[in-house]
């Protein structure tokens, strides 16, 4: 049952984005900033009762902010040049590159 309510939360957020996209472009761009998946992740980690694990999950989520900004920057820059699907793929590539840099590279130093 735990998985069901998490799926419902993600589905509701997706439905809200689709519904609001028919009424404008700003709100669908803002809704992903609502921490749907962070909320789910923190509830799962918090249920373990480990405060240090909860804090570790919070810090890991905060580390993804630069990767998210890279994703948006590439999408923003690419949309005038290429198809939106390729812009999103380029944004995903940038997200992965920055995320790998943030989580893997510091361990090598």
mmCIF file of N, CA and C in Angstrom:
data_model
loop_
_atom_site.group_PDB
_atom_site.id
_atom_site.type_symbol
_atom_site.label_atom_id
_atom_site.label_comp_id
_atom_site.label_asym_id
_atom_site.label_seq_id
_atom_site.Cartn_x
_atom_site.Cartn_y
_atom_site.Cartn_z
ATOM 1 N N UNK A 1 0.824 -1.200 0.000
ATOM 2 C CA UNK A 1 0.000 0.000 0.000
ATOM 3 C C UNK A 1 0.861 1.254 0.000
ATOM 4 N N UNK A 2 2.050 1.128 0.568
ATOM 5 C CA UNK A 2 2.967 2.260 0.608
ATOM 6 C C UNK A 2 3.292 2.753 -0.799
ATOM 7 N N UNK A 3 3.516 1.828 -1.717
ATOM 8 C CA UNK A 3 3.867 2.189 -3.089
ATOM 9 C C UNK A 3 2.688 2.832 -3.797
ATOM 10 N N UNK A 4 1.483 2.422 -3.471
ATOM 11 C CA UNK A 4 0.290 2.945 -4.145
ATOM 12 C C UNK A 4 0.132 4.437 -3.898
ATOM 13 N N UNK A 5 0.237 4.872 -2.655
ATOM 14 C CA UNK A 5 0.031 6.309 -2.397
ATOM 15 C C UNK A 5 1.143 7.138 -3.005
ATOM 16 N N UNK A 6 2.361 6.592 -3.114
ATOM 17 C CA UNK A 6 3.453 7.319 -3.773
ATOM 18 C C UNK A 6 3.169 7.457 -5.269
ATOM 19 N N UNK A 7 2.649 6.393 -5.862
ATOM 20 C CA UNK A 7 2.263 6.455 -7.270
ATOM 21 C C UNK A 7 1.134 7.433 -7.515
ATOM 22 N N UNK A 8 0.187 7.470 -6.595
ATOM 23 C CA UNK A 8 -0.936 8.410 -6.702
ATOM 24 C C UNK A 8 -0.422 9.847 -6.609
ATOM 25 N N UNK A 9 0.506 10.111 -5.691
ATOM 26 C CA UNK A 9 1.052 11.470 -5.553
ATOM 27 C C UNK A 9 1.761 11.906 -6.832
ATOM 28 N N UNK A 10 2.595 11.030 -7.398
ATOM 29 C CA UNK A 10 3.279 11.352 -8.653
ATOM 30 C C UNK A 10 2.309 11.527 -9.805
ATOM 31 N N UNK A 11 1.288 10.677 -9.856
ATOM 32 C CA UNK A 11 0.276 10.779 -10.911
ATOM 33 C C UNK A 11 -0.531 12.061 -10.820
ATOM 34 N N UNK A 12 -0.877 12.452 -9.604
ATOM 35 C CA UNK A 12 -1.632 13.699 -9.414
ATOM 36 C C UNK A 12 -0.809 14.910 -9.838
ATOM 37 N N UNK A 13 0.485 14.896 -9.530
ATOM 38 C CA UNK A 13 1.337 16.016 -9.932
ATOM 39 C C UNK A 13 1.451 16.061 -11.456
ATOM 40 N N UNK A 14 1.594 14.919 -12.089
ATOM 41 C CA UNK A 14 1.661 14.871 -13.553
ATOM 42 C C UNK A 14 0.357 15.372 -14.164
ATOM 43 N N UNK A 15 -0.771 14.944 -13.613
ATOM 44 C CA UNK A 15 -2.078 15.393 -14.109
ATOM 45 C C UNK A 15 -2.224 16.901 -13.941
ATOM 46 N N UNK A 16 -1.761 17.438 -12.815
ATOM 47 C CA UNK A 16 -1.852 18.889 -12.586
ATOM 48 C C UNK A 16 -1.020 19.655 -13.611
ATOM 49 N N UNK A 17 0.172 19.161 -13.911
ATOM 50 C CA UNK A 17 1.021 19.827 -14.901
ATOM 51 C C UNK A 17 0.333 19.834 -16.267
ATOM 52 N N UNK A 18 -0.227 18.696 -16.675
ATOM 53 C CA UNK A 18 -0.917 18.612 -17.973
ATOM 54 C C UNK A 18 -2.131 19.532 -17.985
ATOM 55 N N UNK A 19 -2.920 19.513 -16.912
ATOM 56 C CA UNK A 19 -4.124 20.333 -16.846
ATOM 57 C C UNK A 19 -3.785 21.822 -16.896
ATOM 58 N N UNK A 20 -2.785 22.243 -16.105
ATOM 59 C CA UNK A 20 -2.420 23.659 -16.083
ATOM 60 C C UNK A 20 -1.739 24.091 -17.379
ATOM 61 N N UNK A 21 -1.133 23.172 -18.117
ATOM 62 C CA UNK A 21 -0.478 23.557 -19.368
ATOM 63 C C UNK A 21 -1.498 23.991 -20.416
ATOM 64 N N UNK A 22 -2.753 23.597 -20.242
ATOM 65 C CA UNK A 22 -3.806 24.018 -21.164
ATOM 66 C C UNK A 22 -4.294 25.431 -20.854
ATOM 67 N N UNK A 23 -3.876 25.964 -19.731
ATOM 68 C CA UNK A 23 -4.317 27.280 -19.302
ATOM 69 C C UNK A 23 -3.194 28.308 -19.266
ATOM 70 N N UNK A 24 -2.016 27.907 -19.675
ATOM 71 C CA UNK A 24 -0.880 28.824 -19.682
ATOM 72 C C UNK A 24 0.422 28.059 -19.604
ATOM 73 N N UNK A 25 1.509 28.792 -19.560
ATOM 74 C CA UNK A 25 2.823 28.163 -19.568
ATOM 75 C C UNK A 25 3.601 28.352 -18.274
ATOM 76 N N UNK A 26 3.241 29.315 -17.463
ATOM 77 C CA UNK A 26 4.010 29.608 -16.261
ATOM 78 C C UNK A 26 3.818 28.568 -15.177
ATOM 79 N N UNK A 27 2.580 28.252 -14.853
ATOM 80 C CA UNK A 27 2.321 27.304 -13.765
ATOM 81 C C UNK A 27 2.903 25.917 -14.034
ATOM 82 N N UNK A 28 2.806 25.380 -15.257
ATOM 83 C CA UNK A 28 3.465 24.084 -15.496
ATOM 84 C C UNK A 28 4.980 24.146 -15.302
ATOM 85 N N UNK A 29 5.560 25.310 -15.477
ATOM 86 C CA UNK A 29 6.996 25.472 -15.226
ATOM 87 C C UNK A 29 7.327 25.585 -13.759
ATOM 88 N N UNK A 30 6.374 26.032 -12.968
ATOM 89 C CA UNK A 30 6.583 26.195 -11.526
ATOM 90 C C UNK A 30 6.288 24.902 -10.767
ATOM 91 N N UNK A 31 5.288 24.148 -11.195
ATOM 92 C CA UNK A 31 4.880 22.943 -10.469
ATOM 93 C C UNK A 31 6.003 21.931 -10.237
ATOM 94 N N UNK A 32 6.931 21.725 -11.179
ATOM 95 C CA UNK A 32 8.012 20.777 -10.875
ATOM 96 C C UNK A 32 8.877 21.197 -9.691
ATOM 97 N N UNK A 33 8.815 22.470 -9.321
ATOM 98 C CA UNK A 33 9.572 22.912 -8.152
ATOM 99 C C UNK A 33 8.931 22.447 -6.849
ATOM 100 N N UNK A 34 7.661 22.040 -6.910
ATOM 101 C CA UNK A 34 7.050 21.444 -5.727
ATOM 102 C C UNK A 34 7.764 20.121 -5.479
ATOM 103 N N UNK A 35 8.228 19.894 -4.292
ATOM 104 C CA UNK A 35 9.081 18.727 -4.042
ATOM 105 C C UNK A 35 8.324 17.404 -3.927
ATOM 106 N N UNK A 36 7.583 17.033 -4.963
ATOM 107 C CA UNK A 36 6.793 15.801 -4.933
ATOM 108 C C UNK A 36 7.653 14.592 -4.610
ATOM 109 N N UNK A 37 8.687 14.387 -5.406
ATOM 110 C CA UNK A 37 9.512 13.199 -5.219
ATOM 111 C C UNK A 37 10.418 13.333 -4.004
ATOM 112 N N UNK A 38 10.852 14.553 -3.693
ATOM 113 C CA UNK A 38 11.625 14.753 -2.464
ATOM 114 C C UNK A 38 10.751 14.462 -1.250
ATOM 115 N N UNK A 39 9.498 14.863 -1.317
ATOM 116 C CA UNK A 39 8.556 14.584 -0.235
ATOM 117 C C UNK A 39 8.407 13.084 -0.027
ATOM 118 N N UNK A 40 8.231 12.355 -1.114
ATOM 119 C CA UNK A 40 8.107 10.901 -1.024
ATOM 120 C C UNK A 40 9.393 10.289 -0.468
ATOM 121 N N UNK A 41 10.532 10.723 -1.004
ATOM 122 C CA UNK A 41 11.811 10.173 -0.551
ATOM 123 C C UNK A 41 12.048 10.452 0.927
ATOM 124 N N UNK A 42 11.751 11.667 1.370
ATOM 125 C CA UNK A 42 11.981 12.009 2.772
ATOM 126 C C UNK A 42 11.012 11.278 3.695
ATOM 127 N N UNK A 43 9.797 11.035 3.231
ATOM 128 C CA UNK A 43 8.867 10.249 4.052
ATOM 129 C C UNK A 43 9.341 8.803 4.185
ATOM 130 N N UNK A 44 9.886 8.255 3.113
ATOM 131 C CA UNK A 44 10.400 6.883 3.158
ATOM 132 C C UNK A 44 11.613 6.807 4.086
ATOM 133 N N UNK A 45 12.550 7.736 3.916
ATOM 134 C CA UNK A 45 13.757 7.733 4.751
ATOM 135 C C UNK A 45 13.400 8.062 6.202
ATOM 136 N N UNK A 46 12.499 9.013 6.396
ATOM 137 C CA UNK A 46 12.093 9.381 7.747
ATOM 138 C C UNK A 46 11.389 8.259 8.488
ATOM 139 N N UNK A 47 10.696 7.410 7.769
ATOM 140 C CA UNK A 47 9.996 6.284 8.386
ATOM 141 C C UNK A 47 10.962 5.292 9.021
ATOM 142 N N UNK A 48 12.217 5.316 8.603
ATOM 143 C CA UNK A 48 13.220 4.433 9.189
ATOM 144 C C UNK A 48 13.606 4.868 10.599
ATOM 145 N N UNK A 49 13.323 6.141 10.930
ATOM 146 C CA UNK A 49 13.624 6.650 12.262
ATOM 147 C C UNK A 49 15.069 7.064 12.460
ATOM 148 N N UNK A 50 15.823 7.196 11.392
ATOM 149 C CA UNK A 50 17.237 7.557 11.463
ATOM 150 C C UNK A 50 17.402 9.025 11.100
ATOM 151 N N UNK A 51 17.637 9.888 12.095
ATOM 152 C CA UNK A 51 17.730 11.321 11.824
ATOM 153 C C UNK A 51 18.945 11.660 10.961
ATOM 154 N N UNK A 52 20.050 10.958 11.134
ATOM 155 C CA UNK A 52 21.220 11.253 10.300
ATOM 156 C C UNK A 52 20.955 10.842 8.848
ATOM 157 N N UNK A 53 20.232 9.752 8.639
ATOM 158 C CA UNK A 53 19.863 9.342 7.288
ATOM 159 C C UNK A 53 18.928 10.352 6.637
ATOM 160 N N UNK A 54 18.008 10.907 7.427
ATOM 161 C CA UNK A 54 17.081 11.927 6.927
ATOM 162 C C UNK A 54 17.863 13.158 6.488
ATOM 163 N N UNK A 55 18.801 13.588 7.328
ATOM 164 C CA UNK A 55 19.619 14.761 6.980
ATOM 165 C C UNK A 55 20.479 14.489 5.743
ATOM 166 N N UNK A 56 21.000 13.275 5.640
ATOM 167 C CA UNK A 56 21.797 12.903 4.475
ATOM 168 C C UNK A 56 20.951 12.972 3.197
ATOM 169 N N UNK A 57 19.710 12.520 3.273
ATOM 170 C CA UNK A 57 18.806 12.595 2.118
ATOM 171 C C UNK A 57 18.505 14.046 1.756
ATOM 172 N N UNK A 58 18.347 14.906 2.762
ATOM 173 C CA UNK A 58 18.118 16.333 2.499
ATOM 174 C C UNK A 58 19.312 16.952 1.773
ATOM 175 N N UNK A 59 20.514 16.649 2.234
ATOM 176 C CA UNK A 59 21.714 17.197 1.596
ATOM 177 C C UNK A 59 21.892 16.661 0.182
ATOM 178 N N UNK A 60 21.600 15.383 -0.021
ATOM 179 C CA UNK A 60 21.699 14.810 -1.366
ATOM 180 C C UNK A 60 20.723 15.507 -2.306
ATOM 181 N N UNK A 61 19.507 15.791 -1.832
ATOM 182 C CA UNK A 61 18.536 16.515 -2.647
ATOM 183 C C UNK A 61 19.003 17.921 -2.979
ATOM 184 N N UNK A 62 19.616 18.582 -2.004
ATOM 185 C CA UNK A 62 20.119 19.941 -2.233
ATOM 186 C C UNK A 62 21.250 19.951 -3.258
ATOM 187 N N UNK A 63 22.037 18.898 -3.288
ATOM 188 C CA UNK A 63 23.141 18.819 -4.247
ATOM 189 C C UNK A 63 22.648 18.725 -5.687
ATOM 190 N N UNK A 64 21.407 18.340 -5.891
ATOM 191 C CA UNK A 64 20.897 18.207 -7.256
ATOM 192 C C UNK A 64 20.428 19.530 -7.846
ATOM 193 N N UNK A 65 20.391 20.573 -7.055
ATOM 194 C CA UNK A 65 19.933 21.877 -7.561
ATOM 195 C C UNK A 65 20.789 22.367 -8.730
ATOM 196 N N UNK A 66 22.127 22.318 -8.660
ATOM 197 C CA UNK A 66 22.909 22.735 -9.840
ATOM 198 C C UNK A 66 22.609 21.894 -11.082
ATOM 199 N N UNK A 67 22.376 20.597 -10.904
ATOM 200 C CA UNK A 67 22.061 19.734 -12.047
ATOM 201 C C UNK A 67 20.722 20.141 -12.664
ATOM 202 N N UNK A 68 19.750 20.463 -11.825
ATOM 203 C CA UNK A 68 18.453 20.909 -12.318
ATOM 204 C C UNK A 68 18.583 22.232 -13.071
ATOM 205 N N UNK A 69 19.387 23.136 -12.546
ATOM 206 C CA UNK A 69 19.606 24.418 -13.227
ATOM 207 C C UNK A 69 20.314 24.214 -14.566
ATOM 208 N N UNK A 70 21.248 23.267 -14.631
ATOM 209 C CA UNK A 70 21.914 22.965 -15.909
ATOM 210 C C UNK A 70 20.907 22.420 -16.910
ATOM 211 N N UNK A 71 20.024 21.533 -16.453
ATOM 212 C CA UNK A 71 18.973 20.991 -17.306
ATOM 213 C C UNK A 71 18.131 22.120 -17.894
ATOM 214 N N UNK A 72 17.666 23.022 -17.044
ATOM 215 C CA UNK A 72 16.825 24.124 -17.518
ATOM 216 C C UNK A 72 17.585 25.065 -18.437
ATOM 217 N N UNK A 73 18.848 25.334 -18.145
ATOM 218 C CA UNK A 73 19.645 26.239 -18.976
ATOM 219 C C UNK A 73 19.836 25.679 -20.387
ATOM 220 N N UNK A 74 20.141 24.385 -20.478
ATOM 221 C CA UNK A 74 20.327 23.773 -21.797
ATOM 222 C C UNK A 74 19.010 23.767 -22.563
ATOM 223 N N UNK A 75 17.919 23.416 -21.898
ATOM 224 C CA UNK A 75 16.610 23.434 -22.577
ATOM 225 C C UNK A 75 16.272 24.837 -23.071
ATOM 226 N N UNK A 76 16.503 25.827 -22.231
ATOM 227 C CA UNK A 76 16.204 27.220 -22.575
ATOM 228 C C UNK A 76 17.026 27.668 -23.782
ATOM 229 N N UNK A 77 18.315 27.343 -23.781
ATOM 230 C CA UNK A 77 19.200 27.778 -24.866
ATOM 231 C C UNK A 77 18.943 27.007 -26.154
ATOM 232 N N UNK A 78 18.592 25.745 -26.051
ATOM 233 C CA UNK A 78 18.474 24.901 -27.239
ATOM 234 C C UNK A 78 17.145 25.044 -27.970
ATOM 235 N N UNK A 79 16.116 25.495 -27.299
ATOM 236 C CA UNK A 79 14.782 25.475 -27.903
ATOM 237 C C UNK A 79 14.666 26.362 -29.139
ATOM 238 N N UNK A 80 15.441 27.393 -29.232
ATOM 239 C CA UNK A 80 15.390 28.241 -30.420
ATOM 240 C C UNK A 80 16.138 27.665 -31.598
ATOM 241 N N UNK A 81 16.904 26.610 -31.362
ATOM 242 C CA UNK A 81 17.779 26.052 -32.387
ATOM 243 C C UNK A 81 17.315 24.671 -32.853
ATOM 244 N N UNK A 82 16.824 23.847 -31.921
ATOM 245 C CA UNK A 82 16.449 22.472 -32.250
ATOM 246 C C UNK A 82 15.040 22.171 -31.749
ATOM 247 N N UNK A 83 14.510 21.033 -32.148
ATOM 248 C CA UNK A 83 13.190 20.572 -31.729
ATOM 249 C C UNK A 83 13.140 20.423 -30.199
ATOM 250 N N UNK A 84 11.984 20.635 -29.629
ATOM 251 C CA UNK A 84 11.858 20.594 -28.170
ATOM 252 C C UNK A 84 12.250 19.245 -27.574
ATOM 253 N N UNK A 85 12.015 18.156 -28.311
ATOM 254 C CA UNK A 85 12.392 16.828 -27.799
ATOM 255 C C UNK A 85 13.901 16.687 -27.698
ATOM 256 N N UNK A 86 14.605 17.215 -28.685
ATOM 257 C CA UNK A 86 16.070 17.190 -28.630
ATOM 258 C C UNK A 86 16.589 18.146 -27.565
ATOM 259 N N UNK A 87 15.889 19.261 -27.375
ATOM 260 C CA UNK A 87 16.273 20.189 -26.316
ATOM 261 C C UNK A 87 16.171 19.517 -24.951
ATOM 262 N N UNK A 88 15.097 18.754 -24.735
ATOM 263 C CA UNK A 88 14.917 18.040 -23.473
ATOM 264 C C UNK A 88 15.984 16.959 -23.317
ATOM 265 N N UNK A 89 16.286 16.232 -24.390
ATOM 266 C CA UNK A 89 17.357 15.230 -24.321
ATOM 267 C C UNK A 89 18.703 15.866 -23.986
ATOM 268 N N UNK A 90 18.976 17.006 -24.592
ATOM 269 C CA UNK A 90 20.211 17.728 -24.263
ATOM 270 C C UNK A 90 20.220 18.177 -22.825
ATOM 271 N N UNK A 91 19.063 18.629 -22.341
ATOM 272 C CA UNK A 91 18.957 19.015 -20.934
ATOM 273 C C UNK A 91 19.189 17.849 -20.007
ATOM 274 N N UNK A 92 18.654 16.679 -20.380
ATOM 275 C CA UNK A 92 18.885 15.478 -19.564
ATOM 276 C C UNK A 92 20.359 15.096 -19.549
ATOM 277 N N UNK A 93 21.022 15.221 -20.700
ATOM 278 C CA UNK A 93 22.454 14.927 -20.749
ATOM 279 C C UNK A 93 23.234 15.870 -19.840
ATOM 280 N N UNK A 94 22.852 17.146 -19.855
ATOM 281 C CA UNK A 94 23.509 18.113 -18.966
ATOM 282 C C UNK A 94 23.238 17.773 -17.509
ATOM 283 N N UNK A 95 21.994 17.375 -17.207
ATOM 284 C CA UNK A 95 21.647 17.004 -15.832
ATOM 285 C C UNK A 95 22.527 15.851 -15.373
ATOM 286 N N UNK A 96 22.628 14.796 -16.201
ATOM 287 C CA UNK A 96 23.452 13.643 -15.835
ATOM 288 C C UNK A 96 24.912 14.024 -15.662
ATOM 289 N N UNK A 97 25.439 14.849 -16.549
ATOM 290 C CA UNK A 97 26.846 15.248 -16.457
ATOM 291 C C UNK A 97 27.122 15.999 -15.157
ATOM 292 N N UNK A 98 26.265 16.953 -14.826
ATOM 293 C CA UNK A 98 26.462 17.722 -13.600
ATOM 294 C C UNK A 98 26.248 16.840 -12.372
ATOM 295 N N UNK A 99 25.215 16.000 -12.396
ATOM 296 C CA UNK A 99 24.949 15.122 -11.249
ATOM 297 C C UNK A 99 26.122 14.169 -11.012
ATOM 298 N N UNK A 100 26.661 13.602 -12.076
ATOM 299 C CA UNK A 100 27.813 12.716 -11.923
ATOM 300 C C UNK A 100 28.998 13.487 -11.358
ATOM 301 N N UNK A 101 29.178 14.694 -11.872
ATOM 302 C CA UNK A 101 30.253 15.527 -11.347
ATOM 303 C C UNK A 101 30.094 15.844 -9.875
ATOM 304 N N UNK A 102 28.871 16.078 -9.456
ATOM 305 C CA UNK A 102 28.625 16.437 -8.056
ATOM 306 C C UNK A 102 28.776 15.261 -7.108
ATOM 307 N N UNK A 103 28.384 14.081 -7.553
ATOM 308 C CA UNK A 103 28.359 12.936 -6.644
ATOM 309 C C UNK A 103 29.570 12.009 -6.784
ATOM 310 N N UNK A 104 30.191 11.952 -7.954
ATOM 311 C CA UNK A 104 31.286 11.016 -8.167
ATOM 312 C C UNK A 104 32.643 11.699 -8.051
ATOM 313 N N UNK A 105 32.795 12.832 -8.686
ATOM 314 C CA UNK A 105 34.096 13.481 -8.741
ATOM 315 C C UNK A 105 34.683 13.828 -7.366
ATOM 316 N N UNK A 106 33.910 14.354 -6.416
ATOM 317 C CA UNK A 106 34.511 14.684 -5.115
ATOM 318 C C UNK A 106 35.141 13.478 -4.417
ATOM 319 N N UNK A 107 34.674 12.284 -4.695
ATOM 320 C CA UNK A 107 35.233 11.080 -4.068
ATOM 321 C C UNK A 107 36.595 10.730 -4.637
ATOM 322 N N UNK A 108 36.855 11.188 -5.877
ATOM 323 C CA UNK A 108 38.122 10.897 -6.506
ATOM 324 C C UNK A 108 39.217 11.864 -6.071
ATOM 325 N N UNK A 109 38.829 12.970 -5.489
ATOM 326 C CA UNK A 109 39.805 14.009 -5.116
ATOM 327 C C UNK A 109 40.354 13.746 -3.730
#
